[in-house]
Tab-separated table of C-alpha atoms in Angstrom:
chain	number	residue	atom	x	y	z
A	83	MET	CA	-48.925	-69.519	59.012
A	84	ALA	CA	-51.418	-72.086	56.980
A	85	GLN	CA	-48.950	-73.162	54.654
A	86	THR	CA	-46.518	-74.237	57.607
A	87	LEU	CA	-48.580	-76.190	59.603
A	88	GLN	CA	-49.644	-77.544	56.060
A	89	ARG	CA	-46.107	-78.298	55.198
A	90	ARG	CA	-45.293	-80.068	58.710
A	91	ILE	CA	-48.665	-82.207	57.964
A	92	ALA	CA	-47.229	-82.710	54.312
A	93	ASP	CA	-43.931	-83.865	55.642
A	94	GLY	CA	-45.048	-86.086	57.920
A	95	THR	CA	-43.868	-83.672	61.196
A	96	TYR	CA	-48.121	-83.946	62.515
A	97	GLN	CA	-48.485	-87.324	61.310
A	98	PRO	CA	-52.163	-88.917	60.269
A	99	GLY	CA	-54.738	-89.267	63.366
A	100	ALA	CA	-52.329	-87.059	65.471
A	101	ILE	CA	-53.089	-84.359	68.171
A	102	ILE	CA	-51.437	-80.623	66.850
A	103	PRO	CA	-50.030	-78.203	69.768
A	104	ASN	CA	-52.897	-76.088	71.226
A	105	GLN	CA	-53.263	-73.027	70.105
A	106	ASN	CA	-51.531	-71.380	73.162
A	107	THR	CA	-48.581	-73.352	71.950
A	108	LEU	CA	-48.347	-72.824	68.621
A	109	ALA	CA	-49.034	-69.010	69.796
A	110	GLN	CA	-45.722	-68.943	71.561
A	111	GLU	CA	-43.506	-70.785	68.978
A	112	PHE	CA	-44.670	-68.238	66.278
A	113	GLN	CA	-45.169	-65.258	68.612
A	114	THR	CA	-48.223	-64.071	67.414
A	115	SER	CA	-51.285	-64.432	68.747
A	116	ARG	CA	-53.866	-66.812	70.161
A	117	MET	CA	-56.933	-65.460	67.278
A	118	THR	CA	-53.928	-65.702	64.268
A	119	ILE	CA	-53.509	-69.430	64.788
A	120	HIS	CA	-57.454	-70.000	65.685
A	121	LYS	CA	-58.023	-68.775	61.832
A	122	ALA	CA	-54.938	-71.035	60.125
A	123	VAL	CA	-56.167	-73.787	61.926
A	124	GLN	CA	-59.300	-72.653	61.200
A	125	SER	CA	-58.692	-72.551	57.579
A	126	LEU	CA	-56.931	-76.089	57.771
A	127	VAL	CA	-59.779	-77.244	59.192
A	128	ILE	CA	-62.829	-75.755	55.912
A	129	ALA	CA	-59.961	-77.473	54.094
A	130	GLY	CA	-60.729	-81.095	55.099
A	131	LEU	CA	-56.815	-81.664	56.612
A	132	LEU	CA	-57.582	-81.028	60.478
A	133	TYR	CA	-60.856	-81.978	62.981
A	134	SER	CA	-61.851	-80.937	66.269
A	135	LYS	CA	-63.484	-82.771	68.462
A	136	ARG	CA	-64.601	-80.594	72.235
A	137	GLY	CA	-62.842	-81.078	74.752
A	138	ALA	CA	-59.766	-82.870	73.122
A	139	GLY	CA	-58.404	-81.002	70.816
A	140	THR	CA	-57.844	-80.460	67.509
A	141	PHE	CA	-56.327	-83.618	65.062
A	142	VAL	CA	-54.925	-84.605	61.700
A	143	ARG	CA	-57.720	-86.346	59.646
A	144	GLN	CA	-56.147	-89.899	58.468
A	145	ASP	CA	-56.935	-89.086	54.616
A	146	ALA	CA	-54.975	-85.762	55.065
A	147	ILE	CA	-51.895	-86.511	53.009
A	148	LEU	CA	-54.139	-88.218	50.562
A	149	MET	CA	-56.280	-84.608	50.165
A	150	LEU	CA	-52.544	-82.310	50.024
A	151	HIS	CA	-52.232	-85.275	47.108
A	152	GLN	CA	-55.171	-84.574	45.140
A	153	ASP	CA	-55.886	-80.966	44.371
A	154	ASN	CA	-55.953	-81.418	40.951
A	155	ASN	CA	-59.481	-83.141	41.473
A	156	ARG	CA	-60.312	-80.953	44.323
A	157	ILE	CA	-62.465	-77.831	44.442
A	158	ASP	CA	-61.875	-76.134	48.111
A	159	ALA	CA	-64.991	-73.605	46.532
A	160	LEU	CA	-68.026	-72.295	48.144
A	161	GLY	CA	-70.085	-69.793	47.125
A	162	THR	CA	-72.110	-70.371	43.497
A	163	SER	CA	-75.304	-72.423	43.608
A	164	THR	CA	-77.534	-74.308	41.613
A	165	HIS	CA	-78.937	-71.494	39.719
A	166	ALA	CA	-76.651	-71.806	36.426
A	167	GLY	CA	-77.187	-68.129	35.758
A	168	SER	CA	-79.569	-66.080	35.700
A	169	GLY	CA	-83.049	-66.136	34.323
A	170	HIS	CA	-83.245	-70.281	34.598
A	171	LYS	CA	-85.986	-71.422	36.550
A	172	VAL	CA	-84.632	-74.591	39.277
A	173	THR	CA	-86.826	-76.546	41.029
A	174	SER	CA	-86.312	-80.192	42.802
A	175	LYS	CA	-88.055	-83.751	43.639
A	176	ILE	CA	-87.929	-85.217	46.462
A	177	LEU	CA	-87.356	-88.604	46.231
A	178	LEU	CA	-86.368	-89.431	50.162
A	179	PHE	CA	-86.805	-87.042	53.267
A	180	GLN	CA	-86.801	-88.794	56.468
A	181	VAL	CA	-84.852	-89.091	59.848
A	182	ARG	CA	-82.934	-90.989	61.343
A	183	PHE	CA	-79.773	-92.013	63.133
A	184	ALA	CA	-75.700	-91.303	61.634
A	185	THR	CA	-73.969	-94.103	60.350
A	186	SER	CA	-70.370	-94.659	61.420
A	187	GLU	CA	-68.872	-93.032	58.187
A	188	GLU	CA	-71.582	-89.481	58.225
A	189	GLN	CA	-70.316	-89.433	62.342
A	190	LYS	CA	-66.762	-89.237	60.504
A	191	GLU	CA	-67.127	-87.053	58.276
A	192	LEU	CA	-69.560	-84.644	60.283
A	193	PHE	CA	-67.662	-85.125	63.954
A	194	ILE	CA	-70.909	-86.124	65.740
A	195	HIS	CA	-71.374	-89.000	67.619
A	196	GLU	CA	-73.366	-92.169	67.254
A	197	GLY	CA	-77.057	-91.624	68.382
A	198	ASP	CA	-77.012	-88.452	66.838
A	199	ALA	CA	-80.022	-87.339	64.151
A	200	VAL	CA	-79.208	-86.703	60.327
A	201	TYR	CA	-81.906	-86.063	58.074
A	202	GLU	CA	-81.628	-87.871	55.128
A	203	ILE	CA	-82.514	-85.992	51.809
A	204	LYS	CA	-82.327	-87.464	47.834
A	205	ARG	CA	-83.448	-85.259	45.736
A	206	VAL	CA	-83.436	-84.620	41.910
A	207	ARG	CA	-82.775	-81.286	40.680
A	208	TYR	CA	-83.987	-79.360	37.402
A	209	ILE	CA	-82.604	-76.205	35.725
A	210	ASP	CA	-85.130	-75.423	32.852
A	211	ASN	CA	-87.137	-79.207	33.340
A	212	GLN	CA	-83.899	-80.229	32.145
A	213	VAL	CA	-82.729	-83.291	34.455
A	214	TYR	CA	-79.168	-81.715	36.511
A	215	SER	CA	-78.526	-83.620	39.393
A	216	PHE	CA	-79.130	-86.378	41.201
A	217	GLU	CA	-78.578	-85.347	45.279
A	218	HIS	CA	-77.956	-87.648	48.560
A	219	THR	CA	-77.480	-85.198	51.178
A	220	ILE	CA	-76.863	-85.392	54.871
A	221	MET	CA	-77.440	-83.083	57.404
A	222	PRO	CA	-77.061	-83.317	61.233
A	223	VAL	CA	-80.656	-82.601	62.511
A	224	ALA	CA	-79.197	-80.436	65.133
A	225	VAL	CA	-78.172	-77.683	62.161
A	226	ALA	CA	-81.579	-76.817	61.108
A	227	LYS	CA	-85.689	-77.580	61.433
A	228	LEU	CA	-85.790	-78.396	57.714
A	229	ASP	CA	-89.409	-79.570	55.623
A	230	LEU	CA	-90.358	-80.295	52.184
A	231	ASP	CA	-91.083	-76.962	51.449
A	232	ILE	CA	-87.456	-75.893	52.319
A	233	LEU	CA	-86.333	-79.111	50.228
A	234	GLN	CA	-88.229	-77.675	47.145
A	235	HIS	CA	-86.075	-74.501	47.181
A	236	SER	CA	-81.883	-73.627	47.963
A	237	ILE	CA	-81.616	-75.457	51.745
A	238	TYR	CA	-78.665	-73.314	51.505
A	239	GLU	CA	-80.225	-69.785	51.454
A	240	TYR	CA	-82.964	-70.883	53.981
A	241	LEU	CA	-79.785	-71.272	56.099
A	242	GLN	CA	-78.044	-68.259	55.344
A	243	HIS	CA	-80.927	-66.305	55.267
A	244	GLU	CA	-83.685	-67.283	57.540
A	245	CYS	CA	-81.270	-69.609	60.497
A	246	SER	CA	-78.134	-67.234	60.506
A	247	LEU	CA	-75.717	-68.840	59.506
A	248	THR	CA	-71.996	-68.154	57.831
A	249	ILE	CA	-71.032	-71.049	54.947
A	250	SER	CA	-67.401	-70.892	54.249
A	251	GLY	CA	-66.392	-73.775	52.627
A	252	ALA	CA	-66.169	-76.732	51.233
A	253	HIS	CA	-64.422	-79.645	50.576
A	254	ARG	CA	-64.740	-81.545	47.684
A	255	ILE	CA	-63.748	-84.159	45.085
A	256	VAL	CA	-64.858	-84.683	41.739
A	257	SER	CA	-64.403	-88.498	39.589
A	258	ALA	CA	-66.524	-90.403	37.365
A	259	VAL	CA	-67.721	-93.286	38.087
A	260	LYS	CA	-70.332	-96.014	36.943
A	261	PRO	CA	-74.356	-95.238	37.614
A	262	THR	CA	-76.004	-97.340	40.036
A	263	ALA	CA	-79.548	-98.411	39.607
A	264	GLU	CA	-80.696	-95.224	41.418
A	265	ASP	CA	-79.398	-93.021	39.516
A	266	ILE	CA	-80.425	-94.239	36.457
A	267	ASP	CA	-84.080	-94.216	37.148
A	268	ALA	CA	-83.712	-90.388	38.678
A	269	LEU	CA	-81.257	-89.115	35.534
A	270	GLN	CA	-83.234	-90.991	32.606
A	271	ILE	CA	-79.466	-91.975	31.487
A	272	GLU	CA	-78.595	-95.882	30.108
A	273	PRO	CA	-76.500	-98.541	32.502
A	274	THR	CA	-73.513	-97.622	30.514
A	275	ASP	CA	-73.620	-93.798	30.519
A	276	PRO	CA	-71.438	-92.745	33.420
A	277	VAL	CA	-71.657	-90.058	35.366
A	278	LEU	CA	-70.024	-87.404	37.150
A	279	GLN	CA	-69.391	-87.619	41.381
A	280	PHE	CA	-69.324	-84.804	43.318
A	281	ARG	CA	-68.549	-85.840	47.024
A	282	GLN	CA	-68.869	-82.905	49.606
A	283	VAL	CA	-68.522	-82.050	53.351
A	284	ALA	CA	-69.328	-78.013	53.143
A	285	TYR	CA	-68.155	-76.087	56.780
A	286	LEU	CA	-69.941	-73.275	58.877
A	287	ASN	CA	-67.569	-70.211	59.441
A	288	THR	CA	-67.163	-72.454	62.524
A	289	GLY	CA	-65.563	-75.122	61.044
A	290	GLN	CA	-68.314	-77.380	61.662
A	291	PRO	CA	-69.608	-79.925	59.125
A	292	PHE	CA	-72.930	-79.107	58.638
A	293	GLU	CA	-73.583	-81.556	55.237
A	294	PHE	CA	-72.043	-84.946	53.595
A	295	SER	CA	-73.415	-85.030	50.213
A	296	ILE	CA	-72.727	-87.096	47.575
A	297	SER	CA	-74.184	-85.125	43.929
A	298	HIS	CA	-74.166	-87.829	40.249
A	299	PHE	CA	-75.053	-85.587	36.896
A	300	PRO	CA	-74.957	-87.012	33.622
A	301	TYR	CA	-71.839	-86.442	31.291
A	302	GLN	CA	-74.350	-85.122	29.412
A	303	GLN	CA	-73.485	-81.583	32.522
A	304	GLY	CA	-69.967	-82.056	32.124
A	305	LYS	CA	-69.462	-78.965	31.002
A	306	VAL	CA	-71.840	-77.058	32.839
A	307	VAL	CA	-70.946	-78.383	36.128
A	308	ALA	CA	-67.417	-77.208	35.290
A	309	ASP	CA	-68.513	-74.247	34.205
A	310	VAL	CA	-70.465	-73.693	37.365
A	311	VAL	CA	-68.865	-75.384	40.043
A	312	LEU	CA	-72.222	-76.312	41.735
A	313	ASN	CA	-72.872	-76.032	45.539
A	314	ASN	CA	-75.656	-79.232	46.916
A	315	ASP	CA	-77.761	-76.277	47.806
């Protein structure tokens, strides 16, 4: 079912920005249950191809075609963590933790509205006291109440174990970029050193995005990141 809907996005049956038929209509067309359609639609929401607006319907993302053509550079998986194997010590250095209003880009990525508050978090992650990543995370305040102690550890573990939220998946785009001034300082690298960038939107099992983040890794960590498939947890 999901594959059929994805093909319709790919062949232009469902155009970027267009609303797709409602679940009752699709259930009648495919002669199946509304629950089956709901699961198929949610899987495409998590894959970053569709998004839902409460009371308005489900729409094709404007960049859906681009996403379909970036499969080789995209990781649609969640379930690993910053713990690069058992027995490793993972610590964090908090560089920024504040609450502010979401920007227009953040509103679009997180399906929130103008005036909605978000946490902005910047932190350096270390494994066995070695610099591992520099993370810039945006999370709606409505998702959970965070504090500095939580940020020192795993945010994902807190959301799942303390807030009883179910994390379902993530849409990631991986690329190599030039370091920023913040990267040079946070990652302790040279201005000419490339960095590996993970741009990610993570979703709850409801299909609601709960995190928009951009993480940078020193190029020396490339193999480790590829092996671990790090989460911004």
